[in-house]
Amino acid sequence: MYNSLTRIQNVFGFFTTVAFVVGAIIAASDFTAPRTPSASIKPTNVQVVKGRPHYYSSKREEYAIIKFSLDADLSSLFTWNTKQLFVYVTAEWPAPPSGAADGTNQTNKAVIWDTIITSPSSDHLANIGPATLKKLRKSAAGKSIDPSRGKLSLKNQRPKYQITHPSGKVANTEDVTLHVHYNVQPWVGMLTWNQDVDFALWKQMARGISKVFQLPAIKKKDEAKGK
Amino acid sequence: MADQLLEQVRDLVDGQIDFEGQRLAEILATLLLSIVGAVSFLVGFFLQDISLALKIGLGGTALTFLVIVPPWPFFNQHPVKWLPVGGSSIPGGHQNIIIDEKTLVER
């Protein structure tokens, strides 16, 4: 500490230590905030169509288009340390046991829809233009966190992705369910997903899985056969 | 004249401080940064605002740099008392200096 340079080095060194410890305490403080997410989802319109992976592909595959309605309350997931909330909906169905090696406990899962919900502290990072950004900022009304952004109410939402199976066939699949998932992306700390068990103040998502439904046969041009 | 000015600037940039000052600088730096860290977390936690916590943290650190790094006068309150040059203040003291096996007697 005998000259300016060594003082700069020492102060900066301790600053990085303090920053790390404060970051760790902030991440730990997340556990003091209870999480009580809930959601209800149901498929409203299911179709199976024939298509190609992309325009020039010669492969012809079946794709399932699953429209759904989603009502969710994920507001408790927004704390001062939440940067973004990633919400996604998957369609899952069990794979039939195959051949000699029985006990294949496989589940087919495919994401049909997702969205990113930013906290007001990270609005400037969202993938939106200046006009939308201004509107978004206004909607937060100057608050530092806006839990109301966690309340979702989608009616007959068109899916983002049409799903298929590696075999190329998904028509007439049984026991399909829609699952709602979330991923909390904090400013400091670990990434966390929806839980299977309760952990202290953090609860499992209430509901969040739809009733079982079936993927129909391929939609024909005449509406009589289509579902 | 320009030489003397340059010398002053060099001393300022070098920023030497005495030992008591260094001790004070160490204590102050640790104390200030710990307080900044604690305040930034508590304010952020109770106001639930992380950008505010970040601003307080960075601002407080900049303040600490400003207090510690420049050679302020209060860091130089106890300058080191050097002994006078030559060492002949001790009466009647001989100092035998031996170089290459030849004894030279200091007068």
Tab-separated table of C-alpha atoms in Angstrom:
chain	number	residue	atom	x	y	z
A	1	MET	CA	0.000	0.000	0.000
A	2	TYR	CA	3.054	2.168	-0.205
A	3	ASN	CA	2.196	3.785	-3.531
A	4	SER	CA	-0.890	4.540	-5.598
A	5	LEU	CA	-0.500	1.524	-7.853
A	6	THR	CA	-0.420	-1.009	-5.024
A	7	ARG	CA	-3.399	0.685	-3.392
A	8	ILE	CA	-5.352	0.404	-6.647
A	9	GLN	CA	-4.476	-3.285	-6.861
A	10	ASN	CA	-5.438	-4.000	-3.254
A	11	VAL	CA	-8.726	-2.080	-3.352
A	12	PHE	CA	-9.722	-3.707	-6.645
A	13	GLY	CA	-8.846	-7.140	-5.294
A	14	PHE	CA	-11.046	-6.692	-2.250
A	15	PHE	CA	-13.796	-5.221	-4.438
A	16	THR	CA	-13.994	-8.417	-6.497
A	17	THR	CA	-14.196	-10.443	-3.285
A	18	VAL	CA	-17.025	-8.258	-1.948
A	19	ALA	CA	-18.862	-8.436	-5.286
A	20	PHE	CA	-18.656	-12.233	-5.270
A	21	VAL	CA	-19.869	-12.557	-1.673
A	22	VAL	CA	-22.747	-10.100	-2.184
A	23	GLY	CA	-23.718	-12.003	-5.338
A	24	ALA	CA	-23.725	-15.268	-3.417
A	25	ILE	CA	-25.900	-13.760	-0.668
A	26	ILE	CA	-28.328	-12.386	-3.265
A	27	ALA	CA	-28.590	-15.820	-4.873
A	28	ALA	CA	-29.152	-17.429	-1.469
A	29	SER	CA	-31.829	-14.856	-0.591
A	30	ASP	CA	-33.960	-16.327	-3.378
A	31	PHE	CA	-34.772	-19.236	-1.069
A	32	THR	CA	-36.507	-16.873	1.364
A	33	ALA	CA	-39.145	-16.010	-1.246
A	34	PRO	CA	-41.883	-18.658	-1.591
A	35	ARG	CA	-42.714	-20.013	-5.030
A	36	THR	CA	-46.307	-21.094	-5.656
A	37	PRO	CA	-46.778	-21.505	-9.399
A	38	SER	CA	-49.972	-22.958	-10.841
A	39	ALA	CA	-51.235	-23.599	-14.341
A	40	SER	CA	-54.011	-25.325	-16.227
A	41	ILE	CA	-53.707	-26.316	-19.851
A	42	LYS	CA	-55.927	-28.113	-22.317
A	43	PRO	CA	-55.669	-28.856	-26.006
A	44	THR	CA	-58.375	-27.136	-28.016
A	45	ASN	CA	-57.682	-28.220	-31.590
A	46	VAL	CA	-55.463	-31.079	-32.732
A	47	GLN	CA	-54.580	-31.843	-36.337
A	48	VAL	CA	-52.120	-34.140	-38.043
A	49	VAL	CA	-50.945	-33.115	-41.488
A	50	LYS	CA	-48.440	-34.415	-44.000
A	51	GLY	CA	-45.460	-32.172	-44.710
A	52	ARG	CA	-41.718	-31.892	-45.347
A	53	PRO	CA	-38.948	-30.817	-42.899
A	54	HIS	CA	-38.108	-27.975	-45.313
A	55	TYR	CA	-38.942	-26.967	-48.856
A	56	TYR	CA	-36.326	-28.993	-50.772
A	57	SER	CA	-36.446	-32.138	-48.629
A	58	SER	CA	-37.669	-35.312	-50.304
A	59	LYS	CA	-38.713	-36.833	-46.973
A	60	ARG	CA	-42.420	-36.731	-46.277
A	61	GLU	CA	-43.392	-36.752	-42.595
A	62	GLU	CA	-46.487	-36.369	-40.450
A	63	TYR	CA	-46.688	-33.286	-38.256
A	64	ALA	CA	-49.027	-32.664	-35.321
A	65	ILE	CA	-50.387	-29.157	-34.821
A	66	ILE	CA	-51.718	-28.855	-31.273
A	67	LYS	CA	-53.562	-25.668	-30.381
A	68	PHE	CA	-54.150	-25.163	-26.676
A	69	SER	CA	-55.568	-22.866	-24.007
A	70	LEU	CA	-53.314	-22.012	-21.081
A	71	ASP	CA	-54.115	-20.237	-17.817
A	72	ALA	CA	-51.113	-19.828	-15.531
A	73	ASP	CA	-50.167	-17.858	-12.449
A	74	LEU	CA	-46.366	-17.705	-12.326
A	75	SER	CA	-46.220	-14.338	-10.555
A	76	SER	CA	-44.550	-15.720	-7.414
A	77	LEU	CA	-41.515	-16.648	-9.521
A	78	PHE	CA	-40.652	-12.979	-10.064
A	79	THR	CA	-38.289	-11.625	-7.392
A	80	TRP	CA	-35.720	-8.824	-7.477
A	81	ASN	CA	-33.211	-11.420	-8.655
A	82	THR	CA	-35.336	-12.679	-11.566
A	83	LYS	CA	-34.028	-11.580	-14.930
A	84	GLN	CA	-36.299	-13.594	-17.204
A	85	LEU	CA	-38.866	-16.352	-17.029
A	86	PHE	CA	-38.841	-18.916	-19.822
A	87	VAL	CA	-42.151	-20.767	-20.130
A	88	TYR	CA	-42.601	-23.689	-22.496
A	89	VAL	CA	-45.256	-26.286	-23.269
A	90	THR	CA	-44.347	-29.835	-24.268
A	91	ALA	CA	-46.386	-32.684	-25.687
A	92	GLU	CA	-45.410	-36.027	-24.192
A	93	TRP	CA	-46.433	-39.569	-24.899
A	94	PRO	CA	-45.003	-42.933	-23.807
A	95	ALA	CA	-43.103	-45.059	-26.277
A	96	PRO	CA	-44.547	-48.541	-26.711
A	97	PRO	CA	-42.200	-51.213	-25.294
A	98	SER	CA	-40.094	-52.566	-28.166
A	99	GLY	CA	-38.910	-56.135	-28.794
A	100	ALA	CA	-36.805	-58.314	-26.487
A	101	ALA	CA	-35.262	-55.574	-24.349
A	102	ASP	CA	-38.532	-54.825	-22.565
A	103	GLY	CA	-38.786	-52.212	-19.848
A	104	THR	CA	-37.827	-49.395	-22.203
A	105	ASN	CA	-39.246	-46.617	-20.084
A	106	GLN	CA	-39.081	-43.998	-22.782
A	107	THR	CA	-41.214	-40.927	-23.191
A	108	ASN	CA	-41.424	-38.967	-26.387
A	109	LYS	CA	-41.298	-35.252	-25.639
A	110	ALA	CA	-41.481	-32.316	-28.017
A	111	VAL	CA	-41.817	-28.604	-27.327
A	112	ILE	CA	-44.809	-27.058	-29.093
A	113	TRP	CA	-44.664	-23.505	-27.732
A	114	ASP	CA	-42.434	-21.235	-25.656
A	115	THR	CA	-42.086	-17.612	-24.584
A	116	ILE	CA	-39.684	-15.342	-22.709
A	117	ILE	CA	-41.124	-13.043	-20.043
A	118	THR	CA	-38.632	-10.340	-18.988
A	119	SER	CA	-38.614	-8.588	-15.641
A	120	PRO	CA	-38.657	-4.748	-15.867
A	121	SER	CA	-34.968	-4.757	-14.875
A	122	SER	CA	-34.108	-6.610	-18.102
A	123	ASP	CA	-36.646	-5.120	-20.531
A	124	HIS	CA	-33.829	-3.448	-22.441
A	125	LEU	CA	-32.518	-6.929	-23.295
A	126	ALA	CA	-35.743	-8.231	-24.826
A	127	ASN	CA	-35.868	-8.931	-28.558
A	128	ILE	CA	-38.227	-6.061	-29.352
A	129	GLY	CA	-38.029	-2.745	-31.188
A	130	PRO	CA	-37.979	0.737	-29.611
A	131	ALA	CA	-41.740	1.340	-29.840
A	132	THR	CA	-42.641	-1.974	-28.199
A	133	LEU	CA	-39.952	-1.391	-25.578
A	134	LYS	CA	-41.491	1.944	-24.672
A	135	LYS	CA	-44.913	0.318	-24.336
A	136	LEU	CA	-43.474	-2.481	-22.200
A	137	ARG	CA	-41.691	-0.055	-19.905
A	138	LYS	CA	-44.871	1.994	-19.533
A	139	SER	CA	-46.859	-1.097	-18.621
A	140	ALA	CA	-44.501	-1.765	-15.719
A	141	ALA	CA	-45.321	1.731	-14.427
A	142	GLY	CA	-41.885	2.341	-12.936
A	143	LYS	CA	-41.964	-0.693	-10.638
A	144	SER	CA	-38.735	-2.617	-10.164
A	145	ILE	CA	-40.500	-5.989	-10.374
A	146	ASP	CA	-43.825	-6.713	-12.033
A	147	PRO	CA	-45.256	-10.054	-10.913
A	148	SER	CA	-48.410	-9.504	-12.971
A	149	ARG	CA	-46.349	-10.380	-16.060
A	150	GLY	CA	-46.385	-13.937	-14.733
A	151	LYS	CA	-50.122	-14.261	-15.202
A	152	LEU	CA	-50.780	-15.894	-18.551
A	153	SER	CA	-54.150	-16.361	-20.192
A	154	LEU	CA	-53.971	-17.806	-23.687
A	155	LYS	CA	-57.056	-18.941	-25.588
A	156	ASN	CA	-56.777	-21.370	-28.488
A	157	GLN	CA	-53.100	-20.457	-28.869
A	158	ARG	CA	-51.501	-21.533	-32.141
A	159	PRO	CA	-48.362	-23.572	-31.430
A	160	LYS	CA	-44.947	-22.267	-32.459
A	161	TYR	CA	-43.681	-25.658	-33.536
A	162	GLN	CA	-45.260	-28.563	-35.382
A	163	ILE	CA	-44.000	-31.792	-33.916
A	164	THR	CA	-43.177	-35.170	-35.338
A	165	HIS	CA	-41.474	-38.390	-34.317
A	166	PRO	CA	-38.121	-39.649	-35.689
A	167	SER	CA	-40.076	-42.399	-37.468
A	168	GLY	CA	-42.040	-39.725	-39.314
A	169	LYS	CA	-45.370	-41.046	-38.062
A	170	VAL	CA	-47.444	-39.429	-35.330
A	171	ALA	CA	-50.988	-40.045	-36.501
A	172	ASN	CA	-53.261	-41.975	-34.132
A	173	THR	CA	-50.817	-41.788	-31.191
A	174	GLU	CA	-52.399	-42.616	-27.831
A	175	ASP	CA	-51.932	-41.171	-24.331
A	176	VAL	CA	-50.601	-37.752	-25.323
A	177	THR	CA	-50.463	-35.092	-22.601
A	178	LEU	CA	-49.442	-31.442	-22.586
A	179	HIS	CA	-47.058	-30.323	-19.848
A	180	VAL	CA	-46.299	-26.761	-18.747
A	181	HIS	CA	-42.701	-26.012	-17.736
A	182	TYR	CA	-40.871	-22.914	-16.572
A	183	ASN	CA	-37.224	-21.923	-16.206
A	184	VAL	CA	-36.303	-19.036	-13.907
A	185	GLN	CA	-33.201	-17.202	-15.161
A	186	PRO	CA	-31.806	-15.086	-12.311
A	187	TRP	CA	-29.417	-12.120	-12.372
A	188	VAL	CA	-27.119	-14.012	-9.973
A	189	GLY	CA	-27.451	-17.645	-9.031
A	190	MET	CA	-28.424	-21.008	-10.424
A	191	LEU	CA	-30.898	-21.676	-13.211
A	192	THR	CA	-33.941	-23.441	-11.830
A	193	TRP	CA	-36.755	-25.314	-13.560
A	194	ASN	CA	-40.170	-26.476	-12.466
A	195	GLN	CA	-39.795	-28.949	-9.648
A	196	ASP	CA	-40.999	-32.491	-9.130
A	197	VAL	CA	-40.978	-32.129	-5.347
A	198	ASP	CA	-41.556	-29.361	-2.831
A	199	PHE	CA	-38.361	-27.801	-1.500
A	200	ALA	CA	-38.849	-25.652	1.643
A	201	LEU	CA	-40.748	-22.561	0.476
A	202	TRP	CA	-40.587	-23.570	-3.165
A	203	LYS	CA	-43.622	-25.613	-4.133
A	204	GLN	CA	-44.297	-27.847	-7.085
A	205	MET	CA	-46.406	-26.437	-9.830
A	206	ALA	CA	-50.060	-27.043	-9.085
A	207	ARG	CA	-51.669	-28.892	-11.992
A	208	GLY	CA	-49.684	-28.014	-15.089
A	209	ILE	CA	-50.438	-31.235	-16.940
A	210	SER	CA	-53.386	-31.618	-19.296
A	211	LYS	CA	-55.796	-34.492	-19.551
A	212	VAL	CA	-54.815	-37.329	-21.845
A	213	PHE	CA	-55.773	-36.936	-25.468
A	214	GLN	CA	-55.029	-38.609	-28.775
A	215	LEU	CA	-53.426	-37.448	-31.935
A	216	PRO	CA	-55.942	-38.030	-34.690
A	217	ALA	CA	-55.573	-39.539	-38.102
A	218	ILE	CA	-54.152	-37.437	-40.887
A	219	LYS	CA	-56.468	-34.636	-41.898
A	220	LYS	CA	-58.025	-35.318	-45.252
A	221	LYS	CA	-59.078	-32.678	-47.735
A	222	ASP	CA	-62.758	-33.461	-47.132
A	223	GLU	CA	-63.639	-32.205	-43.645
A	224	ALA	CA	-65.641	-35.348	-42.803
A	225	LYS	CA	-62.576	-37.397	-41.801
A	226	GLY	CA	-60.570	-34.582	-40.135
A	227	LYS	CA	-60.737	-34.014	-36.326
B	1	MET	CA	11.752	24.890	-13.550
B	2	ALA	CA	9.850	22.465	-15.706
B	3	ASP	CA	11.955	19.729	-14.140
B	4	GLN	CA	10.783	20.644	-10.675
B	5	LEU	CA	7.141	20.664	-11.807
B	6	LEU	CA	7.603	17.309	-13.452
B	7	GLU	CA	9.150	16.004	-10.234
B	8	GLN	CA	6.099	17.117	-8.262
B	9	VAL	CA	3.743	15.496	-10.755
B	10	ARG	CA	5.766	12.282	-10.585
B	11	ASP	CA	5.569	12.256	-6.780
B	12	LEU	CA	1.845	12.822	-6.905
B	13	VAL	CA	1.237	10.021	-9.401
B	14	ASP	CA	3.575	7.716	-7.474
B	15	GLY	CA	1.607	8.458	-4.326
B	16	GLN	CA	3.960	7.310	-1.586
B	17	ILE	CA	2.605	7.385	1.940
B	18	ASP	CA	4.191	6.619	5.299
B	19	PHE	CA	3.704	3.405	7.249
B	20	GLU	CA	0.998	4.672	9.560
B	21	GLY	CA	-0.796	5.938	6.467
B	22	GLN	CA	-0.528	2.527	4.861
B	23	ARG	CA	-2.056	0.904	7.907
B	24	LEU	CA	-4.876	3.442	7.836
B	25	ALA	CA	-5.388	2.879	4.092
B	26	GLU	CA	-5.693	-0.886	4.589
B	27	ILE	CA	-8.231	-0.567	7.417
B	28	LEU	CA	-10.247	2.087	5.570
B	29	ALA	CA	-10.375	0.097	2.334
B	30	THR	CA	-11.622	-3.045	4.066
B	31	LEU	CA	-14.166	-1.139	6.150
B	32	LEU	CA	-15.511	1.002	3.298
B	33	LEU	CA	-15.913	-1.861	0.836
B	34	SER	CA	-17.583	-4.110	3.424
B	35	ILE	CA	-20.057	-1.356	4.284
B	36	VAL	CA	-20.739	-0.708	0.586
B	37	GLY	CA	-21.421	-4.410	0.047
B	38	ALA	CA	-23.742	-4.668	3.038
B	39	VAL	CA	-25.661	-1.493	2.189
B	40	SER	CA	-26.105	-2.413	-1.472
B	41	PHE	CA	-27.522	-5.832	-0.555
B	42	LEU	CA	-29.854	-4.553	2.192
B	43	VAL	CA	-31.208	-1.646	0.137
B	44	GLY	CA	-31.720	-3.892	-2.883
B	45	PHE	CA	-33.363	-6.643	-0.850
B	46	PHE	CA	-35.832	-4.450	1.004
B	47	LEU	CA	-36.702	-2.308	-2.014
B	48	GLN	CA	-36.651	-5.428	-4.261
B	49	ASP	CA	-34.656	-3.528	-6.870
B	50	ILE	CA	-31.499	-5.129	-8.225
B	51	SER	CA	-30.428	-2.281	-10.498
B	52	LEU	CA	-30.394	0.009	-7.459
B	53	ALA	CA	-28.222	-2.485	-5.579
B	54	LEU	CA	-25.800	-2.545	-8.506
B	55	LYS	CA	-25.649	1.254	-8.690
B	56	ILE	CA	-24.978	1.612	-4.961
B	57	GLY	CA	-22.304	-1.072	-5.138
B	58	LEU	CA	-20.430	0.455	-8.065
B	59	GLY	CA	-20.839	4.018	-6.792
B	60	GLY	CA	-19.598	3.089	-3.338
B	61	THR	CA	-16.591	1.317	-4.838
B	62	ALA	CA	-15.719	4.376	-6.930
B	63	LEU	CA	-15.935	6.467	-3.752
B	64	THR	CA	-13.596	4.060	-1.980
B	65	PHE	CA	-11.053	4.354	-4.781
B	66	LEU	CA	-11.241	8.133	-4.460
B	67	VAL	CA	-10.595	7.991	-0.704
B	68	ILE	CA	-7.791	5.420	-0.737
B	69	VAL	CA	-5.729	5.791	-3.904
B	70	PRO	CA	-4.592	9.461	-4.036
B	71	PRO	CA	-1.846	10.355	-1.501
B	72	TRP	CA	-4.024	12.540	0.714
B	73	PRO	CA	-2.305	14.567	3.499
B	74	PHE	CA	-3.947	12.487	6.253
B	75	PHE	CA	-1.972	9.496	4.963
B	76	ASN	CA	1.281	11.365	5.580
B	77	GLN	CA	0.840	12.468	9.176
B	78	HIS	CA	3.666	10.294	10.510
B	79	PRO	CA	6.638	10.666	8.172
B	80	VAL	CA	9.574	8.307	8.768
B	81	LYS	CA	12.394	9.933	10.777
B	82	TRP	CA	15.552	9.029	8.909
B	83	LEU	CA	18.911	9.172	10.684
B	84	PRO	CA	21.254	11.963	9.463
B	85	VAL	CA	23.699	11.104	6.633
B	86	GLY	CA	27.248	10.004	7.529
B	87	GLY	CA	26.711	8.359	10.857
B	88	SER	CA	29.468	10.352	12.583
B	89	SER	CA	27.094	11.570	15.316
B	90	ILE	CA	28.172	8.679	17.572
B	91	PRO	CA	31.231	9.985	19.519
B	92	GLY	CA	34.346	7.785	19.719
B	93	GLY	CA	32.875	5.019	17.702
B	94	HIS	CA	35.175	3.096	15.413
B	95	GLN	CA	33.794	1.193	12.521
B	96	ASN	CA	36.116	-1.399	11.116
B	97	ILE	CA	35.297	-2.152	7.532
B	98	ILE	CA	36.977	-5.239	6.075
B	99	ILE	CA	37.182	-5.557	2.261
B	100	ASP	CA	39.249	-8.252	0.517
B	101	GLU	CA	41.072	-9.182	3.721
B	102	LYS	CA	42.424	-5.700	4.215
B	103	THR	CA	41.152	-3.798	7.192
B	104	LEU	CA	40.324	-0.201	6.548
B	105	VAL	CA	39.888	1.934	9.578
B	106	GLU	CA	36.982	4.363	9.433
B	107	ARG	CA	37.778	7.706	10.947
